Amino acid sequence: MLRPATLDDLDNLVELENISFEIDGFTRRVFRYLISSAHAEMLVSMSGDKLCGYVVVLFHSGTSLARLYSLAVHPDCQQQGLGARLLHAAEQVALDHNCITLRLEVRTDNDSAIRLYRK
């Protein structure tokens, strides 16, 4: 189930971030900002009480540009198509905000993310 992230998700988001990213991970403060920002939309994927993944999309006022800022899937939930569902949801969020372009950056050594984005 995908739903908007809330401040109640902070502990689980930080835990997933620490598992997912060795460097450049978001802090609790950054997550708090993203959840409450009018220029961002953050969705989480839940399986029961377990947070399985998240996606963050940023918007730039006055433009039709959105940015896929971050996407993470818990290792226990990988290889189930969740990354693709989160990416599709990010595309839909961008369209819902009248954005026709969704940009992203990815580390060159993040092979699984590159495969996902190329699909």
PDB file of N, CA, C and O in Angstrom, residues 23-103:
ATOM      1  N   ILE A  23      26.562   6.385   2.272  1.00  0.00           N
ATOM      2  CA  ILE A  23      26.938   7.797   2.344  1.00  0.00           C
ATOM      3  C   ILE A  23      25.785   8.641   1.820  1.00  0.00           C
ATOM      4  O   ILE A  23      24.908   8.137   1.106  1.00  0.00           O
ATOM      5  N   ASP A  24      25.780   9.885   2.183  1.00  0.00           N
ATOM      6  CA  ASP A  24      24.800  10.853   1.689  1.00  0.00           C
ATOM      7  C   ASP A  24      23.351  10.514   2.043  1.00  0.00           C
ATOM      8  O   ASP A  24      22.429  10.937   1.346  1.00  0.00           O
ATOM      9  N   GLY A  25      23.145   9.766   3.102  1.00  0.00           N
ATOM     10  CA  GLY A  25      21.780   9.450   3.521  1.00  0.00           C
ATOM     11  C   GLY A  25      21.121  10.635   4.205  1.00  0.00           C
ATOM     12  O   GLY A  25      21.783  11.524   4.739  1.00  0.00           O
ATOM     13  N   PHE A  26      19.808  10.644   4.169  1.00  0.00           N
ATOM     14  CA  PHE A  26      19.047  11.706   4.824  1.00  0.00           C
ATOM     15  C   PHE A  26      19.074  11.528   6.342  1.00  0.00           C
ATOM     16  O   PHE A  26      19.048  10.404   6.844  1.00  0.00           O
ATOM     17  N   THR A  27      19.074  12.629   7.028  1.00  0.00           N
ATOM     18  CA  THR A  27      18.961  12.617   8.481  1.00  0.00           C
ATOM     19  C   THR A  27      17.484  12.729   8.862  1.00  0.00           C
ATOM     20  O   THR A  27      16.626  13.022   8.026  1.00  0.00           O
ATOM     21  N   ARG A  28      17.210  12.528  10.121  1.00  0.00           N
ATOM     22  CA  ARG A  28      15.849  12.687  10.648  1.00  0.00           C
ATOM     23  C   ARG A  28      15.332  14.101  10.347  1.00  0.00           C
ATOM     24  O   ARG A  28      14.183  14.276   9.970  1.00  0.00           O
ATOM     25  N   ARG A  29      16.199  15.074  10.488  1.00  0.00           N
ATOM     26  CA  ARG A  29      15.823  16.463  10.228  1.00  0.00           C
ATOM     27  C   ARG A  29      15.422  16.666   8.763  1.00  0.00           C
ATOM     28  O   ARG A  29      14.450  17.363   8.472  1.00  0.00           O
ATOM     29  N   VAL A  30      16.172  16.077   7.846  1.00  0.00           N
ATOM     30  CA  VAL A  30      15.851  16.200   6.422  1.00  0.00           C
ATOM     31  C   VAL A  30      14.510  15.531   6.129  1.00  0.00           C
ATOM     32  O   VAL A  30      13.665  16.097   5.413  1.00  0.00           O
ATOM     33  N   PHE A  31      14.293  14.343   6.673  1.00  0.00           N
ATOM     34  CA  PHE A  31      12.998  13.677   6.465  1.00  0.00           C
ATOM     35  C   PHE A  31      11.851  14.533   6.995  1.00  0.00           C
ATOM     36  O   PHE A  31      10.818  14.670   6.350  1.00  0.00           O
ATOM     37  N   ARG A  32      12.035  15.101   8.171  1.00  0.00           N
ATOM     38  CA  ARG A  32      10.996  15.959   8.757  1.00  0.00           C
ATOM     39  C   ARG A  32      10.672  17.112   7.799  1.00  0.00           C
ATOM     40  O   ARG A  32       9.515  17.434   7.563  1.00  0.00           O
ATOM     41  N   TYR A  33      11.707  17.726   7.254  1.00  0.00           N
ATOM     42  CA  TYR A  33      11.513  18.832   6.321  1.00  0.00           C
ATOM     43  C   TYR A  33      10.774  18.361   5.064  1.00  0.00           C
ATOM     44  O   TYR A  33       9.827  19.013   4.606  1.00  0.00           O
ATOM     45  N   LEU A  34      11.205  17.244   4.499  1.00  0.00           N
ATOM     46  CA  LEU A  34      10.586  16.753   3.265  1.00  0.00           C
ATOM     47  C   LEU A  34       9.111  16.406   3.461  1.00  0.00           C
ATOM     48  O   LEU A  34       8.280  16.673   2.593  1.00  0.00           O
ATOM     49  N   ILE A  35       8.787  15.819   4.596  1.00  0.00           N
ATOM     50  CA  ILE A  35       7.398  15.445   4.866  1.00  0.00           C
ATOM     51  C   ILE A  35       6.508  16.678   4.973  1.00  0.00           C
ATOM     52  O   ILE A  35       5.362  16.664   4.537  1.00  0.00           O
ATOM     53  N   SER A  36       7.045  17.753   5.508  1.00  0.00           N
ATOM     54  CA  SER A  36       6.225  18.939   5.742  1.00  0.00           C
ATOM     55  C   SER A  36       6.368  20.008   4.657  1.00  0.00           C
ATOM     56  O   SER A  36       5.691  21.032   4.733  1.00  0.00           O
ATOM     57  N   SER A  37       7.212  19.795   3.670  1.00  0.00           N
ATOM     58  CA  SER A  37       7.468  20.799   2.644  1.00  0.00           C
ATOM     59  C   SER A  37       6.355  20.848   1.603  1.00  0.00           C
ATOM     60  O   SER A  37       5.882  19.816   1.123  1.00  0.00           O
ATOM     61  N   ALA A  38       5.996  22.071   1.227  1.00  0.00           N
ATOM     62  CA  ALA A  38       5.010  22.257   0.162  1.00  0.00           C
ATOM     63  C   ALA A  38       5.627  21.980  -1.211  1.00  0.00           C
ATOM     64  O   ALA A  38       4.896  21.811  -2.189  1.00  0.00           O
ATOM     65  N   HIS A  39       6.951  21.914  -1.288  1.00  0.00           N
ATOM     66  CA  HIS A  39       7.638  21.699  -2.561  1.00  0.00           C
ATOM     67  C   HIS A  39       8.134  20.266  -2.715  1.00  0.00           C
ATOM     68  O   HIS A  39       9.000  20.002  -3.542  1.00  0.00           O
ATOM     69  N   ALA A  40       7.602  19.360  -1.908  1.00  0.00           N
ATOM     70  CA  ALA A  40       8.005  17.958  -1.978  1.00  0.00           C
ATOM     71  C   ALA A  40       6.797  17.078  -1.710  1.00  0.00           C
ATOM     72  O   ALA A  40       5.866  17.470  -1.010  1.00  0.00           O
ATOM     73  N   GLU A  41       6.836  15.908  -2.288  1.00  0.00           N
ATOM     74  CA  GLU A  41       5.848  14.895  -1.948  1.00  0.00           C
ATOM     75  C   GLU A  41       6.606  13.606  -1.680  1.00  0.00           C
ATOM     76  O   GLU A  41       7.471  13.205  -2.460  1.00  0.00           O
ATOM     77  N   MET A  42       6.288  12.997  -0.547  1.00  0.00           N
ATOM     78  CA  MET A  42       6.956  11.771  -0.137  1.00  0.00           C
ATOM     79  C   MET A  42       5.906  10.700   0.082  1.00  0.00           C
ATOM     80  O   MET A  42       4.956  10.889   0.833  1.00  0.00           O
ATOM     81  N   LEU A  43       6.098   9.577  -0.601  1.00  0.00           N
ATOM     82  CA  LEU A  43       5.201   8.438  -0.456  1.00  0.00           C
ATOM     83  C   LEU A  43       5.963   7.293   0.187  1.00  0.00           C
ATOM     84  O   LEU A  43       7.162   7.113  -0.071  1.00  0.00           O
ATOM     85  N   VAL A  44       5.273   6.522   1.015  1.00  0.00           N
ATOM     86  CA  VAL A  44       5.862   5.329   1.612  1.00  0.00           C
ATOM     87  C   VAL A  44       5.042   4.112   1.189  1.00  0.00           C
ATOM     88  O   VAL A  44       3.844   4.209   0.936  1.00  0.00           O
ATOM     89  N   SER A  45       5.736   3.000   1.117  1.00  0.00           N
ATOM     90  CA  SER A  45       5.082   1.721   0.842  1.00  0.00           C
ATOM     91  C   SER A  45       5.087   0.908   2.125  1.00  0.00           C
ATOM     92  O   SER A  45       6.138   0.722   2.743  1.00  0.00           O
ATOM     93  N   MET A  46       3.900   0.453   2.500  1.00  0.00           N
ATOM     94  CA  MET A  46       3.751  -0.299   3.741  1.00  0.00           C
ATOM     95  C   MET A  46       3.283  -1.719   3.435  1.00  0.00           C
ATOM     96  O   MET A  46       2.508  -1.950   2.507  1.00  0.00           O
ATOM     97  N   SER A  47       3.752  -2.644   4.235  1.00  0.00           N
ATOM     98  CA  SER A  47       3.242  -4.010   4.242  1.00  0.00           C
ATOM     99  C   SER A  47       2.918  -4.311   5.701  1.00  0.00           C
ATOM    100  O   SER A  47       3.812  -4.580   6.504  1.00  0.00           O
ATOM    101  N   GLY A  48       1.650  -4.186   6.042  1.00  0.00           N
ATOM    102  CA  GLY A  48       1.267  -4.257   7.447  1.00  0.00           C
ATOM    103  C   GLY A  48       1.856  -3.064   8.169  1.00  0.00           C
ATOM    104  O   GLY A  48       1.674  -1.925   7.753  1.00  0.00           O
ATOM    105  N   ASP A  49       2.629  -3.309   9.209  1.00  0.00           N
ATOM    106  CA  ASP A  49       3.277  -2.237   9.962  1.00  0.00           C
ATOM    107  C   ASP A  49       4.695  -1.944   9.479  1.00  0.00           C
ATOM    108  O   ASP A  49       5.365  -1.074  10.024  1.00  0.00           O
ATOM    109  N   LYS A  50       5.167  -2.694   8.481  1.00  0.00           N
ATOM    110  CA  LYS A  50       6.549  -2.555   8.019  1.00  0.00           C
ATOM    111  C   LYS A  50       6.643  -1.548   6.877  1.00  0.00           C
ATOM    112  O   LYS A  50       5.924  -1.657   5.887  1.00  0.00           O
ATOM    113  N   LEU A  51       7.550  -0.591   7.022  1.00  0.00           N
ATOM    114  CA  LEU A  51       7.835   0.345   5.947  1.00  0.00           C
ATOM    115  C   LEU A  51       8.794  -0.343   4.985  1.00  0.00           C
ATOM    116  O   LEU A  51       9.914  -0.688   5.364  1.00  0.00           O
ATOM    117  N   CYS A  52       8.331  -0.579   3.769  1.00  0.00           N
ATOM    118  CA  CYS A  52       9.123  -1.322   2.784  1.00  0.00           C
ATOM    119  C   CYS A  52       9.895  -0.428   1.827  1.00  0.00           C
ATOM    120  O   CYS A  52      10.861  -0.874   1.219  1.00  0.00           O
ATOM    121  N   GLY A  53       9.457   0.819   1.670  1.00  0.00           N
ATOM    122  CA  GLY A  53      10.162   1.701   0.751  1.00  0.00           C
ATOM    123  C   GLY A  53       9.571   3.091   0.772  1.00  0.00           C
ATOM    124  O   GLY A  53       8.523   3.334   1.370  1.00  0.00           O
ATOM    125  N   TYR A  54      10.277   3.995   0.108  1.00  0.00           N
ATOM    126  CA  TYR A  54       9.776   5.367  -0.017  1.00  0.00           C
ATOM    127  C   TYR A  54      10.284   5.978  -1.312  1.00  0.00           C
ATOM    128  O   TYR A  54      11.256   5.500  -1.909  1.00  0.00           O
ATOM    129  N   VAL A  55       9.613   7.033  -1.723  1.00  0.00           N
ATOM    130  CA  VAL A  55      10.061   7.847  -2.851  1.00  0.00           C
ATOM    131  C   VAL A  55       9.778   9.306  -2.513  1.00  0.00           C
ATOM    132  O   VAL A  55       8.769   9.621  -1.881  1.00  0.00           O
ATOM    133  N   VAL A  56      10.702  10.186  -2.905  1.00  0.00           N
ATOM    134  CA  VAL A  56      10.562  11.624  -2.688  1.00  0.00           C
ATOM    135  C   VAL A  56      10.664  12.331  -4.038  1.00  0.00           C
ATOM    136  O   VAL A  56      11.611  12.085  -4.800  1.00  0.00           O
ATOM    137  N   VAL A  57       9.690  13.198  -4.304  1.00  0.00           N
ATOM    138  CA  VAL A  57       9.694  14.009  -5.515  1.00  0.00           C
ATOM    139  C   VAL A  57       9.685  15.477  -5.087  1.00  0.00           C
ATOM    140  O   VAL A  57       8.882  15.872  -4.230  1.00  0.00           O
ATOM    141  N   LEU A  58      10.583  16.261  -5.679  1.00  0.00           N
ATOM    142  CA  LEU A  58      10.650  17.700  -5.411  1.00  0.00           C
ATOM    143  C   LEU A  58      10.091  18.467  -6.598  1.00  0.00           C
ATOM    144  O   LEU A  58      10.212  18.031  -7.747  1.00  0.00           O
ATOM    145  N   PHE A  59       9.527  19.630  -6.318  1.00  0.00           N
ATOM    146  CA  PHE A  59       8.930  20.473  -7.350  1.00  0.00           C
ATOM    147  C   PHE A  59       9.583  21.845  -7.317  1.00  0.00           C
ATOM    148  O   PHE A  59       9.963  22.337  -6.259  1.00  0.00           O
ATOM    149  N   HIS A  60       9.693  22.452  -8.492  1.00  0.00           N
ATOM    150  CA  HIS A  60      10.256  23.787  -8.620  1.00  0.00           C
ATOM    151  C   HIS A  60       9.139  24.734  -9.039  1.00  0.00           C
ATOM    152  O   HIS A  60       8.534  24.555 -10.098  1.00  0.00           O
ATOM    153  N   SER A  61       8.875  25.721  -8.212  1.00  0.00           N
ATOM    154  CA  SER A  61       7.794  26.673  -8.480  1.00  0.00           C
ATOM    155  C   SER A  61       7.967  27.330  -9.841  1.00  0.00           C
ATOM    156  O   SER A  61       9.071  27.717 -10.223  1.00  0.00           O
ATOM    157  N   GLY A  62       6.862  27.430 -10.554  1.00  0.00           N
ATOM    158  CA  GLY A  62       6.859  28.135 -11.821  1.00  0.00           C
ATOM    159  C   GLY A  62       7.452  27.358 -12.978  1.00  0.00           C
ATOM    160  O   GLY A  62       7.659  27.919 -14.053  1.00  0.00           O
ATOM    161  N   THR A  63       7.772  26.084 -12.774  1.00  0.00           N
ATOM    162  CA  THR A  63       8.321  25.280 -13.874  1.00  0.00           C
ATOM    163  C   THR A  63       7.527  23.992 -14.003  1.00  0.00           C
ATOM    164  O   THR A  63       6.765  23.619 -13.115  1.00  0.00           O
ATOM    165  N   SER A  64       7.731  23.312 -15.100  1.00  0.00           N
ATOM    166  CA  SER A  64       7.103  22.011 -15.301  1.00  0.00           C
ATOM    167  C   SER A  64       8.114  20.892 -15.039  1.00  0.00           C
ATOM    168  O   SER A  64       8.030  19.817 -15.598  1.00  0.00           O
ATOM    169  N   LEU A  65       9.055  21.170 -14.157  1.00  0.00           N
ATOM    170  CA  LEU A  65      10.127  20.243 -13.824  1.00  0.00           C
ATOM    171  C   LEU A  65       9.934  19.680 -12.426  1.00  0.00           C
ATOM    172  O   LEU A  65       9.703  20.431 -11.478  1.00  0.00           O
ATOM    173  N   ALA A  66      10.035  18.376 -12.302  1.00  0.00           N
ATOM    174  CA  ALA A  66      10.054  17.707 -10.999  1.00  0.00           C
ATOM    175  C   ALA A  66      11.369  16.929 -10.913  1.00  0.00           C
ATOM    176  O   ALA A  66      11.986  16.604 -11.927  1.00  0.00           O
ATOM    177  N   ARG A  67      11.779  16.635  -9.690  1.00  0.00           N
ATOM    178  CA  ARG A  67      13.015  15.885  -9.485  1.00  0.00           C
ATOM    179  C   ARG A  67      12.752  14.689  -8.598  1.00  0.00           C
ATOM    180  O   ARG A  67      12.214  14.830  -7.494  1.00  0.00           O
ATOM    181  N   LEU A  68      13.107  13.532  -9.096  1.00  0.00           N
ATOM    182  CA  LEU A  68      13.081  12.329  -8.261  1.00  0.00           C
ATOM    183  C   LEU A  68      14.292  12.460  -7.340  1.00  0.00           C
ATOM    184  O   LEU A  68      15.426  12.298  -7.763  1.00  0.00           O
ATOM    185  N   TYR A  69      14.017  12.783  -6.087  1.00  0.00           N
ATOM    186  CA  TYR A  69      15.081  13.136  -5.149  1.00  0.00           C
ATOM    187  C   TYR A  69      15.678  11.907  -4.477  1.00  0.00           C
ATOM    188  O   TYR A  69      16.878  11.844  -4.257  1.00  0.00           O
ATOM    189  N   SER A  70      14.840  10.954  -4.142  1.00  0.00           N
ATOM    190  CA  SER A  70      15.346   9.739  -3.527  1.00  0.00           C
ATOM    191  C   SER A  70      14.303   8.630  -3.621  1.00  0.00           C
ATOM    192  O   SER A  70      13.098   8.899  -3.621  1.00  0.00           O
ATOM    193  N   LEU A  71      14.806   7.406  -3.693  1.00  0.00           N
ATOM    194  CA  LEU A  71      13.962   6.215  -3.716  1.00  0.00           C
ATOM    195  C   LEU A  71      14.735   5.123  -2.993  1.00  0.00           C
ATOM    196  O   LEU A  71      15.920   4.931  -3.262  1.00  0.00           O
ATOM    197  N   ALA A  72      14.086   4.446  -2.066  1.00  0.00           N
ATOM    198  CA  ALA A  72      14.738   3.358  -1.332  1.00  0.00           C
ATOM    199  C   ALA A  72      13.741   2.234  -1.099  1.00  0.00           C
ATOM    200  O   ALA A  72      12.561   2.484  -0.849  1.00  0.00           O
ATOM    201  N   VAL A  73      14.246   1.011  -1.190  1.00  0.00           N
ATOM    202  CA  VAL A  73      13.449  -0.185  -0.914  1.00  0.00           C
ATOM    203  C   VAL A  73      14.213  -1.030   0.098  1.00  0.00           C
ATOM    204  O   VAL A  73      15.413  -1.297  -0.075  1.00  0.00           O
ATOM    205  N   HIS A  74      13.528  -1.427   1.147  1.00  0.00           N
ATOM    206  CA  HIS A  74      14.146  -2.259   2.182  1.00  0.00           C
ATOM    207  C   HIS A  74      14.639  -3.566   1.547  1.00  0.00           C
ATOM    208  O   HIS A  74      13.946  -4.148   0.706  1.00  0.00           O
ATOM    209  N   PRO A  75      15.819  -4.057   1.939  1.00  0.00           N
ATOM    210  CA  PRO A  75      16.337  -5.302   1.360  1.00  0.00           C
ATOM    211  C   PRO A  75      15.358  -6.477   1.453  1.00  0.00           C
ATOM    212  O   PRO A  75      15.307  -7.318   0.544  1.00  0.00           O
ATOM    213  N   ASP A  76      14.578  -6.555   2.525  1.00  0.00           N
ATOM    214  CA  ASP A  76      13.609  -7.644   2.672  1.00  0.00           C
ATOM    215  C   ASP A  76      12.465  -7.556   1.672  1.00  0.00           C
ATOM    216  O   ASP A  76      11.723  -8.514   1.491  1.00  0.00           O
ATOM    217  N   CYS A  77      12.302  -6.403   1.033  1.00  0.00           N
ATOM    218  CA  CYS A  77      11.178  -6.174   0.119  1.00  0.00           C
ATOM    219  C   CYS A  77      11.630  -6.046  -1.333  1.00  0.00           C
ATOM    220  O   CYS A  77      10.818  -5.757  -2.211  1.00  0.00           O
ATOM    221  N   GLN A  78      12.917  -6.259  -1.590  1.00  0.00           N
ATOM    222  CA  GLN A  78      13.431  -6.124  -2.949  1.00  0.00           C
ATOM    223  C   GLN A  78      13.065  -7.330  -3.802  1.00  0.00           C
ATOM    224  O   GLN A  78      12.647  -8.361  -3.294  1.00  0.00           O
ATOM    225  N   GLN A  79      13.205  -7.157  -5.102  1.00  0.00           N
ATOM    226  CA  GLN A  79      12.905  -8.189  -6.101  1.00  0.00           C
ATOM    227  C   GLN A  79      11.429  -8.564  -6.130  1.00  0.00           C
ATOM    228  O   GLN A  79      11.074  -9.694  -6.466  1.00  0.00           O
ATOM    229  N   GLN A  80      10.572  -7.616  -5.763  1.00  0.00           N
ATOM    230  CA  GLN A  80       9.130  -7.849  -5.774  1.00  0.00           C
ATOM    231  C   GLN A  80       8.398  -6.799  -6.612  1.00  0.00           C
ATOM    232  O   GLN A  80       7.182  -6.687  -6.540  1.00  0.00           O
ATOM    233  N   GLY A  81       9.165  -5.975  -7.338  1.00  0.00           N
ATOM    234  CA  GLY A  81       8.569  -4.944  -8.175  1.00  0.00           C
ATOM    235  C   GLY A  81       8.240  -3.657  -7.447  1.00  0.00           C
ATOM    236  O   GLY A  81       7.639  -2.756  -8.038  1.00  0.00           O
ATOM    237  N   LEU A  82       8.641  -3.542  -6.187  1.00  0.00           N
ATOM    238  CA  LEU A  82       8.304  -2.355  -5.421  1.00  0.00           C
ATOM    239  C   LEU A  82       9.013  -1.115  -5.959  1.00  0.00           C
ATOM    240  O   LEU A  82       8.426  -0.037  -6.031  1.00  0.00           O
ATOM    241  N   GLY A  83      10.256  -1.245  -6.356  1.00  0.00           N
ATOM    242  CA  GLY A  83      10.978  -0.102  -6.919  1.00  0.00           C
ATOM    243  C   GLY A  83      10.260   0.455  -8.137  1.00  0.00           C
ATOM    244  O   GLY A  83      10.106   1.667  -8.281  1.00  0.00           O
ATOM    245  N   ALA A  84       9.794  -0.434  -9.002  1.00  0.00           N
ATOM    246  CA  ALA A  84       9.059   0.000 -10.198  1.00  0.00           C
ATOM    247  C   ALA A  84       7.752   0.682  -9.816  1.00  0.00           C
ATOM    248  O   ALA A  84       7.366   1.690 -10.422  1.00  0.00           O
ATOM    249  N   ARG A  85       7.056   0.162  -8.803  1.00  0.00           N
ATOM    250  CA  ARG A  85       5.800   0.793  -8.365  1.00  0.00           C
ATOM    251  C   ARG A  85       6.058   2.177  -7.775  1.00  0.00           C
ATOM    252  O   ARG A  85       5.299   3.119  -8.011  1.00  0.00           O
ATOM    253  N   LEU A  86       7.136   2.305  -7.002  1.00  0.00           N
ATOM    254  CA  LEU A  86       7.481   3.609  -6.446  1.00  0.00           C
ATOM    255  C   LEU A  86       7.863   4.593  -7.553  1.00  0.00           C
ATOM    256  O   LEU A  86       7.479   5.764  -7.515  1.00  0.00           O
ATOM    257  N   LEU A  87       8.602   4.130  -8.537  1.00  0.00           N
ATOM    258  CA  LEU A  87       8.978   4.987  -9.653  1.00  0.00           C
ATOM    259  C   LEU A  87       7.740   5.428 -10.438  1.00  0.00           C
ATOM    260  O   LEU A  87       7.601   6.604 -10.795  1.00  0.00           O
ATOM    261  N   HIS A  88       6.833   4.503 -10.684  1.00  0.00           N
ATOM    262  CA  HIS A  88       5.586   4.853 -11.375  1.00  0.00           C
ATOM    263  C   HIS A  88       4.789   5.873 -10.559  1.00  0.00           C
ATOM    264  O   HIS A  88       4.239   6.832 -11.118  1.00  0.00           O
ATOM    265  N   ALA A  89       4.745   5.685  -9.252  1.00  0.00           N
ATOM    266  CA  ALA A  89       4.032   6.635  -8.385  1.00  0.00           C
ATOM    267  C   ALA A  89       4.689   8.014  -8.454  1.00  0.00           C
ATOM    268  O   ALA A  89       3.990   9.032  -8.473  1.00  0.00           O
ATOM    269  N   ALA A  90       6.021   8.058  -8.519  1.00  0.00           N
ATOM    270  CA  ALA A  90       6.720   9.334  -8.641  1.00  0.00           C
ATOM    271  C   ALA A  90       6.353  10.029  -9.948  1.00  0.00           C
ATOM    272  O   ALA A  90       6.125  11.247  -9.978  1.00  0.00           O
ATOM    273  N   GLU A  91       6.275   9.258 -11.016  1.00  0.00           N
ATOM    274  CA  GLU A  91       5.875   9.828 -12.306  1.00  0.00           C
ATOM    275  C   GLU A  91       4.464  10.392 -12.227  1.00  0.00           C
ATOM    276  O   GLU A  91       4.188  11.479 -12.733  1.00  0.00           O
ATOM    277  N   GLN A  92       3.570   9.666 -11.565  1.00  0.00           N
ATOM    278  CA  GLN A  92       2.190  10.128 -11.440  1.00  0.00           C
ATOM    279  C   GLN A  92       2.093  11.384 -10.576  1.00  0.00           C
ATOM    280  O   GLN A  92       1.344  12.307 -10.887  1.00  0.00           O
ATOM    281  N   VAL A  93       2.862  11.421  -9.497  1.00  0.00           N
ATOM    282  CA  VAL A  93       2.898  12.608  -8.633  1.00  0.00           C
ATOM    283  C   VAL A  93       3.361  13.817  -9.451  1.00  0.00           C
ATOM    284  O   VAL A  93       2.802  14.913  -9.339  1.00  0.00           O
ATOM    285  N   ALA A  94       4.382  13.630 -10.267  1.00  0.00           N
ATOM    286  CA  ALA A  94       4.875  14.731 -11.106  1.00  0.00           C
ATOM    287  C   ALA A  94       3.771  15.205 -12.053  1.00  0.00           C
ATOM    288  O   ALA A  94       3.536  16.414 -12.181  1.00  0.00           O
ATOM    289  N   LEU A  95       3.093  14.283 -12.695  1.00  0.00           N
ATOM    290  CA  LEU A  95       2.000  14.657 -13.595  1.00  0.00           C
ATOM    291  C   LEU A  95       0.882  15.365 -12.849  1.00  0.00           C
ATOM    292  O   LEU A  95       0.316  16.345 -13.350  1.00  0.00           O
ATOM    293  N   ASP A  96       0.575  14.897 -11.647  1.00  0.00           N
ATOM    294  CA  ASP A  96      -0.475  15.526 -10.833  1.00  0.00           C
ATOM    295  C   ASP A  96      -0.129  16.972 -10.468  1.00  0.00           C
ATOM    296  O   ASP A  96      -1.018  17.766 -10.180  1.00  0.00           O
ATOM    297  N   HIS A  97       1.166  17.296 -10.471  1.00  0.00           N
ATOM    298  CA  HIS A  97       1.626  18.655 -10.191  1.00  0.00           C
ATOM    299  C   HIS A  97       1.926  19.419 -11.486  1.00  0.00           C
ATOM    300  O   HIS A  97       2.662  20.403 -11.483  1.00  0.00           O
ATOM    301  N   ASN A  98       1.364  18.912 -12.585  1.00  0.00           N
ATOM    302  CA  ASN A  98       1.523  19.553 -13.900  1.00  0.00           C
ATOM    303  C   ASN A  98       2.972  19.629 -14.361  1.00  0.00           C
ATOM    304  O   ASN A  98       3.362  20.573 -15.057  1.00  0.00           O
ATOM    305  N   CYS A  99       3.761  18.660 -13.971  1.00  0.00           N
ATOM    306  CA  CYS A  99       5.153  18.582 -14.407  1.00  0.00           C
ATOM    307  C   CYS A  99       5.247  17.596 -15.567  1.00  0.00           C
ATOM    308  O   CYS A  99       4.680  16.503 -15.504  1.00  0.00           O
ATOM    309  N   ILE A 100       5.963  17.993 -16.608  1.00  0.00           N
ATOM    310  CA  ILE A 100       6.109  17.112 -17.768  1.00  0.00           C
ATOM    311  C   ILE A 100       7.491  16.476 -17.830  1.00  0.00           C
ATOM    312  O   ILE A 100       7.736  15.605 -18.658  1.00  0.00           O
ATOM    313  N   THR A 101       8.385  16.914 -16.953  1.00  0.00           N
ATOM    314  CA  THR A 101       9.738  16.367 -16.905  1.00  0.00           C
ATOM    315  C   THR A 101      10.042  15.931 -15.478  1.00  0.00           C
ATOM    316  O   THR A 101       9.771  16.663 -14.535  1.00  0.00           O
ATOM    317  N   LEU A 102      10.589  14.733 -15.360  1.00  0.00           N
ATOM    318  CA  LEU A 102      11.027  14.211 -14.066  1.00  0.00           C
ATOM    319  C   LEU A 102      12.503  13.868 -14.201  1.00  0.00           C
ATOM    320  O   LEU A 102      12.865  12.965 -14.952  1.00  0.00           O
ATOM    321  N   ARG A 103      13.340  14.607 -13.499  1.00  0.00           N
ATOM    322  CA  ARG A 103      14.785  14.393 -13.567  1.00  0.00           C
ATOM    323  C   ARG A 103      15.260  13.630 -12.342  1.00  0.00           C
ATOM    324  O   ARG A 103      14.603  13.621 -11.308  1.00  0.00           O
TER     325      ARG A 103
END
